[in-house]
Amino acid sequence: MTTRRDCLRRLVAALPVLPTVARAADTPVRLVATEFPPYTGSTLPGGGIACEITRAALRQAGQSMTLSFRPWARALLEFQRGEHDGVIGTWRSAERERTMLFPPPLGILNQVGFMCRADHRIRVDDMSALRGQRIGVVNGYANPERFEAAKLPVETAVDDLANLRKLLAGRVDLALIDKGVGAHLLETQLREGAGKLVWVEPAISELPLYTVFSRTRPEGERFAAAFARGVGDLHSNGRLAALLQQGARWQ
């Protein structure tokens, strides 16, 4: 199981050795994110933990930023058009690497797996043993390949909150969800479920979260390098660990 310490260790190993910039750049980095609480969100403090880390890293490197929120498809389209210099909260893929620069990750792991009721704990390490369980998923979500390959029977919900409510009511035995999303919902919109619903180890998949920059625009390399310097400094001075402890306590 990957821990925050393991994630940070890999992050530091990937950092380039570059000089520190002493003064702020004249041009702010134009960044865009989507509504994906608790990682990113227009109503969250600082825009969410992914935005807070990005802002702190750029500030550490002497670079300011602006931030817009868009639906995901629109954010990517506007990024490809050159309306934004980067995107906060992205997973890495070979296809995206053609147009996106991926500096070191933010230190955040998107862990997708199961939640269950505390009084009805279920082992989930053997997927084939879950065929008799009622499993709740969200309609339209792209689920982990390992989960899809198991071809388990599922019951759909309109969103994660509805899925957790079904779990709390006993209408399903397991809910497939991002760990951070589940923790956030229990702290905000489903407080009656706190202590009654629990995360089940191990996660099915773990994906590091990135802030990416344009590979096709001339400023992309400079912005990505500034961000990488800033992340390195945040790790060295302990600020990154403090931000993660405060804003991503579920890791």
PDB file of C-alpha atoms in Angstrom:
ATOM      1  CA  MET A   1       0.000   0.000   0.000  1.00  0.00           C
ATOM      2  CA  THR A   2       1.464   3.377  -1.004  1.00  0.00           C
ATOM      3  CA  THR A   3       1.783   5.823   1.881  1.00  0.00           C
ATOM      4  CA  ARG A   4       2.141   9.601   1.889  1.00  0.00           C
ATOM      5  CA  ARG A   5       5.791   9.145   2.804  1.00  0.00           C
ATOM      6  CA  ASP A   6       6.344   6.840  -0.205  1.00  0.00           C
ATOM      7  CA  CYS A   7       4.598   9.347  -2.466  1.00  0.00           C
ATOM      8  CA  LEU A   8       6.744  12.212  -1.219  1.00  0.00           C
ATOM      9  CA  ARG A   9       9.923  10.139  -1.543  1.00  0.00           C
ATOM     10  CA  ARG A  10       9.150   9.404  -5.212  1.00  0.00           C
ATOM     11  CA  LEU A  11       8.249  13.045  -5.772  1.00  0.00           C
ATOM     12  CA  VAL A  12      11.602  14.256  -4.447  1.00  0.00           C
ATOM     13  CA  ALA A  13      13.495  11.715  -6.549  1.00  0.00           C
ATOM     14  CA  ALA A  14      11.857  13.160  -9.668  1.00  0.00           C
ATOM     15  CA  LEU A  15      12.685  16.776  -8.926  1.00  0.00           C
ATOM     16  CA  PRO A  16      15.141  18.519 -11.259  1.00  0.00           C
ATOM     17  CA  VAL A  17      18.023  20.461  -9.771  1.00  0.00           C
ATOM     18  CA  LEU A  18      17.408  24.047 -10.846  1.00  0.00           C
ATOM     19  CA  PRO A  19      18.340  27.453  -9.400  1.00  0.00           C
ATOM     20  CA  THR A  20      15.839  29.429  -7.351  1.00  0.00           C
ATOM     21  CA  VAL A  21      14.200  32.501  -8.874  1.00  0.00           C
ATOM     22  CA  ALA A  22      14.566  35.505  -6.604  1.00  0.00           C
ATOM     23  CA  ARG A  23      11.873  37.846  -7.930  1.00  0.00           C
ATOM     24  CA  ALA A  24       8.291  37.356  -9.101  1.00  0.00           C
ATOM     25  CA  ALA A  25       7.699  36.870 -12.817  1.00  0.00           C
ATOM     26  CA  ASP A  26       5.787  39.639 -14.558  1.00  0.00           C
ATOM     27  CA  THR A  27       3.166  37.401 -16.159  1.00  0.00           C
ATOM     28  CA  PRO A  28       0.863  35.283 -13.943  1.00  0.00           C
ATOM     29  CA  VAL A  29       0.355  31.654 -14.884  1.00  0.00           C
ATOM     30  CA  ARG A  30      -3.230  31.183 -16.067  1.00  0.00           C
ATOM     31  CA  LEU A  31      -4.521  27.950 -14.558  1.00  0.00           C
ATOM     32  CA  VAL A  32      -7.840  26.150 -14.772  1.00  0.00           C
ATOM     33  CA  ALA A  33      -9.445  23.449 -12.618  1.00  0.00           C
ATOM     34  CA  THR A  34     -12.782  21.671 -12.387  1.00  0.00           C
ATOM     35  CA  GLU A  35     -15.188  20.932  -9.534  1.00  0.00           C
ATOM     36  CA  PHE A  36     -13.658  17.863  -7.869  1.00  0.00           C
ATOM     37  CA  PRO A  37     -13.888  18.411  -4.095  1.00  0.00           C
ATOM     38  CA  PRO A  38     -11.943  18.052  -1.911  1.00  0.00           C
ATOM     39  CA  TYR A  39      -9.097  18.240  -4.432  1.00  0.00           C
ATOM     40  CA  THR A  40     -10.358  21.238  -6.422  1.00  0.00           C
ATOM     41  CA  GLY A  41     -13.480  23.360  -6.075  1.00  0.00           C
ATOM     42  CA  SER A  42     -14.580  26.976  -6.444  1.00  0.00           C
ATOM     43  CA  THR A  43     -16.205  27.035  -2.978  1.00  0.00           C
ATOM     44  CA  LEU A  44     -13.342  25.322  -1.145  1.00  0.00           C
ATOM     45  CA  PRO A  45     -10.753  27.299   0.872  1.00  0.00           C
ATOM     46  CA  GLY A  46      -7.935  28.162  -1.501  1.00  0.00           C
ATOM     47  CA  GLY A  47      -9.743  26.289  -4.290  1.00  0.00           C
ATOM     48  CA  GLY A  48      -8.997  22.895  -2.703  1.00  0.00           C
ATOM     49  CA  ILE A  49      -5.801  21.182  -1.624  1.00  0.00           C
ATOM     50  CA  ALA A  50      -4.494  20.673  -5.190  1.00  0.00           C
ATOM     51  CA  CYS A  51      -4.880  24.390  -5.910  1.00  0.00           C
ATOM     52  CA  GLU A  52      -3.327  25.361  -2.578  1.00  0.00           C
ATOM     53  CA  ILE A  53      -0.223  23.257  -3.253  1.00  0.00           C
ATOM     54  CA  THR A  54       0.048  24.608  -6.800  1.00  0.00           C
ATOM     55  CA  ARG A  55      -0.244  28.209  -5.623  1.00  0.00           C
ATOM     56  CA  ALA A  56       2.297  27.676  -2.840  1.00  0.00           C
ATOM     57  CA  ALA A  57       4.786  26.002  -5.206  1.00  0.00           C
ATOM     58  CA  LEU A  58       4.573  28.778  -7.771  1.00  0.00           C
ATOM     59  CA  ARG A  59       4.804  31.470  -5.087  1.00  0.00           C
ATOM     60  CA  GLN A  60       7.887  29.728  -3.681  1.00  0.00           C
ATOM     61  CA  ALA A  61       9.451  30.015  -7.137  1.00  0.00           C
ATOM     62  CA  GLY A  62       8.526  33.702  -7.411  1.00  0.00           C
ATOM     63  CA  GLN A  63       5.620  33.157  -9.782  1.00  0.00           C
ATOM     64  CA  SER A  64       2.003  34.341  -9.391  1.00  0.00           C
ATOM     65  CA  MET A  65      -1.082  32.653 -10.868  1.00  0.00           C
ATOM     66  CA  THR A  66      -4.711  33.204 -11.776  1.00  0.00           C
ATOM     67  CA  LEU A  67      -7.319  30.462 -11.366  1.00  0.00           C
ATOM     68  CA  SER A  68     -10.542  29.704 -13.235  1.00  0.00           C
ATOM     69  CA  PHE A  69     -13.030  26.867 -12.771  1.00  0.00           C
ATOM     70  CA  ARG A  70     -14.704  25.129 -15.691  1.00  0.00           C
ATOM     71  CA  PRO A  71     -16.497  21.838 -16.357  1.00  0.00           C
ATOM     72  CA  TRP A  72     -13.823  19.239 -17.159  1.00  0.00           C
ATOM     73  CA  ALA A  73     -14.427  18.933 -20.904  1.00  0.00           C
ATOM     74  CA  ARG A  74     -14.496  22.706 -21.308  1.00  0.00           C
ATOM     75  CA  ALA A  75     -11.340  23.118 -19.203  1.00  0.00           C
ATOM     76  CA  LEU A  76      -9.420  20.766 -21.476  1.00  0.00           C
ATOM     77  CA  LEU A  77     -10.794  22.375 -24.638  1.00  0.00           C
ATOM     78  CA  GLU A  78      -9.836  25.867 -23.485  1.00  0.00           C
ATOM     79  CA  PHE A  79      -6.404  24.600 -22.444  1.00  0.00           C
ATOM     80  CA  GLN A  80      -5.816  23.126 -25.898  1.00  0.00           C
ATOM     81  CA  ARG A  81      -6.885  26.446 -27.443  1.00  0.00           C
ATOM     82  CA  GLY A  82      -4.252  28.257 -25.384  1.00  0.00           C
ATOM     83  CA  GLU A  83      -6.694  30.098 -23.110  1.00  0.00           C
ATOM     84  CA  HIS A  84      -4.979  28.586 -20.042  1.00  0.00           C
ATOM     85  CA  ASP A  85      -1.320  27.824 -19.394  1.00  0.00           C
ATOM     86  CA  GLY A  86      -2.017  24.775 -17.244  1.00  0.00           C
ATOM     87  CA  VAL A  87      -4.560  22.496 -15.629  1.00  0.00           C
ATOM     88  CA  ILE A  88      -4.698  21.653 -11.922  1.00  0.00           C
ATOM     89  CA  GLY A  89      -5.783  18.140 -10.974  1.00  0.00           C
ATOM     90  CA  THR A  90      -4.842  15.835 -13.853  1.00  0.00           C
ATOM     91  CA  TRP A  91      -3.949  12.164 -14.157  1.00  0.00           C
ATOM     92  CA  ARG A  92      -1.015  11.165 -16.343  1.00  0.00           C
ATOM     93  CA  SER A  93      -1.413   9.221 -19.571  1.00  0.00           C
ATOM     94  CA  ALA A  94       0.596   8.705 -22.765  1.00  0.00           C
ATOM     95  CA  GLU A  95      -2.073  10.534 -24.751  1.00  0.00           C
ATOM     96  CA  ARG A  96      -1.960  13.596 -22.494  1.00  0.00           C
ATOM     97  CA  GLU A  97       1.836  13.721 -22.568  1.00  0.00           C
ATOM     98  CA  ARG A  98       1.632  14.724 -26.225  1.00  0.00           C
ATOM     99  CA  THR A  99       0.260  18.143 -25.298  1.00  0.00           C
ATOM    100  CA  MET A 100       0.974  18.407 -21.557  1.00  0.00           C
ATOM    101  CA  LEU A 101       4.170  18.790 -19.541  1.00  0.00           C
ATOM    102  CA  PHE A 102       4.106  16.772 -16.313  1.00  0.00           C
ATOM    103  CA  PRO A 103       6.372  18.205 -13.593  1.00  0.00           C
ATOM    104  CA  PRO A 104       6.630  16.304 -10.271  1.00  0.00           C
ATOM    105  CA  PRO A 105       3.189  15.393  -8.859  1.00  0.00           C
ATOM    106  CA  LEU A 106       1.429  17.306  -6.108  1.00  0.00           C
ATOM    107  CA  GLY A 107       1.936  14.628  -3.452  1.00  0.00           C
ATOM    108  CA  ILE A 108      -1.773  13.729  -3.603  1.00  0.00           C
ATOM    109  CA  LEU A 109      -2.881  10.178  -4.403  1.00  0.00           C
ATOM    110  CA  ASN A 110      -6.332   9.529  -5.818  1.00  0.00           C
ATOM    111  CA  GLN A 111      -7.183   6.221  -4.149  1.00  0.00           C
ATOM    112  CA  VAL A 112     -10.250   4.473  -5.563  1.00  0.00           C
ATOM    113  CA  GLY A 113     -11.717   1.592  -3.599  1.00  0.00           C
ATOM    114  CA  PHE A 114     -14.576   0.647  -1.314  1.00  0.00           C
ATOM    115  CA  MET A 115     -16.441   1.990   1.671  1.00  0.00           C
ATOM    116  CA  CYS A 116     -18.692  -0.220   3.780  1.00  0.00           C
ATOM    117  CA  ARG A 117     -20.756   0.064   6.956  1.00  0.00           C
ATOM    118  CA  ALA A 118     -18.730  -0.146  10.150  1.00  0.00           C
ATOM    119  CA  ASP A 119     -21.022  -2.863  11.501  1.00  0.00           C
ATOM    120  CA  HIS A 120     -20.772  -4.908   8.302  1.00  0.00           C
ATOM    121  CA  ARG A 121     -17.105  -5.001   7.351  1.00  0.00           C
ATOM    122  CA  ILE A 122     -16.167  -6.897   4.203  1.00  0.00           C
ATOM    123  CA  ARG A 123     -12.778  -8.058   2.941  1.00  0.00           C
ATOM    124  CA  VAL A 124     -12.088  -6.665  -0.513  1.00  0.00           C
ATOM    125  CA  ASP A 125      -8.595  -7.965  -1.306  1.00  0.00           C
ATOM    126  CA  ASP A 126     -10.076 -10.848  -3.369  1.00  0.00           C
ATOM    127  CA  MET A 127     -12.376  -9.362  -6.005  1.00  0.00           C
ATOM    128  CA  SER A 128     -13.810 -12.730  -7.023  1.00  0.00           C
ATOM    129  CA  ALA A 129     -15.162 -13.165  -3.488  1.00  0.00           C
ATOM    130  CA  LEU A 130     -17.360 -10.072  -3.874  1.00  0.00           C
ATOM    131  CA  ARG A 131     -19.813 -11.574  -6.338  1.00  0.00           C
ATOM    132  CA  GLY A 132     -22.418 -12.064  -3.638  1.00  0.00           C
ATOM    133  CA  GLN A 133     -22.201  -8.457  -2.424  1.00  0.00           C
ATOM    134  CA  ARG A 134     -24.385  -5.575  -3.555  1.00  0.00           C
ATOM    135  CA  ILE A 135     -21.929  -3.026  -4.939  1.00  0.00           C
ATOM    136  CA  GLY A 136     -22.897   0.593  -5.545  1.00  0.00           C
ATOM    137  CA  VAL A 137     -21.250   2.598  -8.326  1.00  0.00           C
ATOM    138  CA  VAL A 138     -21.942   5.988  -9.903  1.00  0.00           C
ATOM    139  CA  ASN A 139     -23.563   5.974 -13.320  1.00  0.00           C
ATOM    140  CA  GLY A 140     -21.191   7.198 -16.029  1.00  0.00           C
ATOM    141  CA  TYR A 141     -17.972   7.041 -13.984  1.00  0.00           C
ATOM    142  CA  ALA A 142     -14.875   5.395 -15.463  1.00  0.00           C
ATOM    143  CA  ASN A 143     -14.096   2.708 -12.873  1.00  0.00           C
ATOM    144  CA  PRO A 144     -10.662   1.107 -12.286  1.00  0.00           C
ATOM    145  CA  GLU A 145      -9.690  -1.531 -14.849  1.00  0.00           C
ATOM    146  CA  ARG A 146      -9.242  -4.163 -12.138  1.00  0.00           C
ATOM    147  CA  PHE A 147     -12.801  -3.602 -10.954  1.00  0.00           C
ATOM    148  CA  GLU A 148     -14.238  -3.741 -14.468  1.00  0.00           C
ATOM    149  CA  ALA A 149     -12.269  -6.907 -15.249  1.00  0.00           C
ATOM    150  CA  ALA A 150     -13.883  -8.678 -12.281  1.00  0.00           C
ATOM    151  CA  LYS A 151     -17.313  -8.160 -13.926  1.00  0.00           C
ATOM    152  CA  LEU A 152     -19.110  -7.822 -10.617  1.00  0.00           C
ATOM    153  CA  PRO A 153     -22.843  -7.070 -10.480  1.00  0.00           C
ATOM    154  CA  VAL A 154     -23.449  -3.434  -9.592  1.00  0.00           C
ATOM    155  CA  GLU A 155     -26.219  -1.017  -8.648  1.00  0.00           C
ATOM    156  CA  THR A 156     -25.937   2.521  -9.973  1.00  0.00           C
ATOM    157  CA  ALA A 157     -26.495   5.889  -8.303  1.00  0.00           C
ATOM    158  CA  VAL A 158     -26.616   9.388  -9.751  1.00  0.00           C
ATOM    159  CA  ASP A 159     -23.576  10.617  -7.799  1.00  0.00           C
ATOM    160  CA  ASP A 160     -21.209   9.745  -4.936  1.00  0.00           C
ATOM    161  CA  LEU A 161     -23.451  11.287  -2.290  1.00  0.00           C
ATOM    162  CA  ALA A 162     -26.435   9.206  -3.404  1.00  0.00           C
ATOM    163  CA  ASN A 163     -24.218   6.114  -3.484  1.00  0.00           C
ATOM    164  CA  LEU A 164     -23.089   6.653   0.126  1.00  0.00           C
ATOM    165  CA  ARG A 165     -26.657   7.289   1.229  1.00  0.00           C
ATOM    166  CA  LYS A 166     -27.653   3.927  -0.239  1.00  0.00           C
ATOM    167  CA  LEU A 167     -24.782   2.315   1.649  1.00  0.00           C
ATOM    168  CA  LEU A 168     -25.788   3.988   4.909  1.00  0.00           C
ATOM    169  CA  ALA A 169     -29.394   2.797   4.446  1.00  0.00           C
ATOM    170  CA  GLY A 170     -28.255  -0.798   3.801  1.00  0.00           C
ATOM    171  CA  ARG A 171     -29.402  -0.833   0.184  1.00  0.00           C
ATOM    172  CA  VAL A 172     -25.893  -1.797  -0.949  1.00  0.00           C
ATOM    173  CA  ASP A 173     -23.056  -3.558   0.897  1.00  0.00           C
ATOM    174  CA  LEU A 174     -20.137  -1.683  -0.674  1.00  0.00           C
ATOM    175  CA  ALA A 175     -19.746   1.686  -2.390  1.00  0.00           C
ATOM    176  CA  LEU A 176     -16.995   2.242  -4.954  1.00  0.00           C
ATOM    177  CA  ILE A 177     -15.560   5.711  -4.376  1.00  0.00           C
ATOM    178  CA  ASP A 178     -12.452   7.882  -4.252  1.00  0.00           C
ATOM    179  CA  LYS A 179     -11.185   7.852  -0.675  1.00  0.00           C
ATOM    180  CA  GLY A 180     -10.795  11.625  -0.457  1.00  0.00           C
ATOM    181  CA  VAL A 181     -14.234  12.243  -1.957  1.00  0.00           C
ATOM    182  CA  GLY A 182     -15.772   9.862   0.575  1.00  0.00           C
ATOM    183  CA  ALA A 183     -14.009  11.544   3.494  1.00  0.00           C
ATOM    184  CA  HIS A 184     -15.086  14.991   2.267  1.00  0.00           C
ATOM    185  CA  LEU A 185     -18.740  13.967   1.914  1.00  0.00           C
ATOM    186  CA  LEU A 186     -18.787  12.516   5.436  1.00  0.00           C
ATOM    187  CA  GLU A 187     -17.386  15.796   6.761  1.00  0.00           C
ATOM    188  CA  THR A 188     -19.822  18.013   4.856  1.00  0.00           C
ATOM    189  CA  GLN A 189     -23.029  16.641   3.315  1.00  0.00           C
ATOM    190  CA  LEU A 190     -23.363  13.274   5.068  1.00  0.00           C
ATOM    191  CA  ARG A 191     -22.280  13.975   8.625  1.00  0.00           C
ATOM    192  CA  GLU A 192     -24.786  11.463   9.985  1.00  0.00           C
ATOM    193  CA  GLY A 193     -22.654   8.776   8.348  1.00  0.00           C
ATOM    194  CA  ALA A 194     -19.461   9.694  10.199  1.00  0.00           C
ATOM    195  CA  GLY A 195     -18.351   6.673  12.204  1.00  0.00           C
ATOM    196  CA  LYS A 196     -20.969   4.506  10.509  1.00  0.00           C
ATOM    197  CA  LEU A 197     -19.256   4.300   7.122  1.00  0.00           C
ATOM    198  CA  VAL A 198     -15.584   3.330   6.842  1.00  0.00           C
ATOM    199  CA  TRP A 199     -12.941   3.027   4.138  1.00  0.00           C
ATOM    200  CA  VAL A 200     -11.779  -0.520   3.393  1.00  0.00           C
ATOM    201  CA  GLU A 201      -8.145  -1.303   2.583  1.00  0.00           C
ATOM    202  CA  PRO A 202      -6.643  -1.997   0.117  1.00  0.00           C
ATOM    203  CA  ALA A 203      -7.517   0.502  -2.593  1.00  0.00           C
ATOM    204  CA  ILE A 204      -8.204  -0.879  -6.061  1.00  0.00           C
ATOM    205  CA  SER A 205      -6.146   1.804  -7.792  1.00  0.00           C
ATOM    206  CA  GLU A 206      -3.896   4.726  -6.860  1.00  0.00           C
ATOM    207  CA  LEU A 207      -3.124   7.582  -9.225  1.00  0.00           C
ATOM    208  CA  PRO A 208      -0.935  10.595  -8.391  1.00  0.00           C
ATOM    209  CA  LEU A 209      -2.480  13.981  -9.118  1.00  0.00           C
ATOM    210  CA  TYR A 210      -0.607  16.540 -11.239  1.00  0.00           C
ATOM    211  CA  THR A 211      -0.683  20.169 -12.228  1.00  0.00           C
ATOM    212  CA  VAL A 212       0.280  20.208 -15.905  1.00  0.00           C
ATOM    213  CA  PHE A 213       1.462  22.870 -18.327  1.00  0.00           C
ATOM    214  CA  SER A 214       1.286  23.334 -22.066  1.00  0.00           C
ATOM    215  CA  ARG A 215       3.837  21.483 -24.159  1.00  0.00           C
ATOM    216  CA  THR A 216       2.951  23.500 -27.266  1.00  0.00           C
ATOM    217  CA  ARG A 217       3.152  27.058 -25.880  1.00  0.00           C
ATOM    218  CA  PRO A 218       6.564  28.742 -25.477  1.00  0.00           C
ATOM    219  CA  GLU A 219       5.913  29.642 -21.827  1.00  0.00           C
ATOM    220  CA  GLY A 220       5.086  26.056 -20.907  1.00  0.00           C
ATOM    221  CA  GLU A 221       8.626  24.930 -20.217  1.00  0.00           C
ATOM    222  CA  ARG A 222       9.340  27.983 -18.076  1.00  0.00           C
ATOM    223  CA  PHE A 223       6.179  27.603 -16.028  1.00  0.00           C
ATOM    224  CA  ALA A 224       6.740  23.871 -15.533  1.00  0.00           C
ATOM    225  CA  ALA A 225      10.325  24.496 -14.415  1.00  0.00           C
ATOM    226  CA  ALA A 226       9.219  27.186 -11.958  1.00  0.00           C
ATOM    227  CA  PHE A 227       6.595  24.849 -10.546  1.00  0.00           C
ATOM    228  CA  ALA A 228       9.129  22.016 -10.178  1.00  0.00           C
ATOM    229  CA  ARG A 229      11.504  24.326  -8.304  1.00  0.00           C
ATOM    230  CA  GLY A 230       8.705  25.410  -6.022  1.00  0.00           C
ATOM    231  CA  VAL A 231       7.620  21.854  -5.219  1.00  0.00           C
ATOM    232  CA  GLY A 232      11.215  20.993  -4.374  1.00  0.00           C
ATOM    233  CA  ASP A 233      11.475  23.948  -2.020  1.00  0.00           C
ATOM    234  CA  LEU A 234       8.122  23.119  -0.388  1.00  0.00           C
ATOM    235  CA  HIS A 235       9.311  19.626   0.326  1.00  0.00           C
ATOM    236  CA  SER A 236      12.671  20.793   1.680  1.00  0.00           C
ATOM    237  CA  ASN A 237      11.164  23.323   4.080  1.00  0.00           C
ATOM    238  CA  GLY A 238       8.381  20.971   5.237  1.00  0.00           C
ATOM    239  CA  ARG A 239       5.574  23.114   3.867  1.00  0.00           C
ATOM    240  CA  LEU A 240       4.350  20.417   1.454  1.00  0.00           C
ATOM    241  CA  ALA A 241       3.970  17.859   4.235  1.00  0.00           C
ATOM    242  CA  ALA A 242       2.107  20.451   6.322  1.00  0.00           C
ATOM    243  CA  LEU A 243      -0.286  21.267   3.484  1.00  0.00           C
ATOM    244  CA  LEU A 244      -1.004  17.579   2.903  1.00  0.00           C
ATOM    245  CA  GLN A 245      -1.529  16.968   6.603  1.00  0.00           C
ATOM    246  CA  GLN A 246      -4.022  19.800   6.744  1.00  0.00           C
ATOM    247  CA  GLY A 247      -5.818  19.348   3.426  1.00  0.00           C
ATOM    248  CA  ALA A 248      -5.496  15.630   2.618  1.00  0.00           C
ATOM    249  CA  ARG A 249      -5.791  13.953   6.017  1.00  0.00           C
ATOM    250  CA  TRP A 250      -7.327  10.818   4.501  1.00  0.00           C
ATOM    251  CA  GLN A 251      -4.063   9.787   2.781  1.00  0.00           C
TER     252      GLN A 251
END
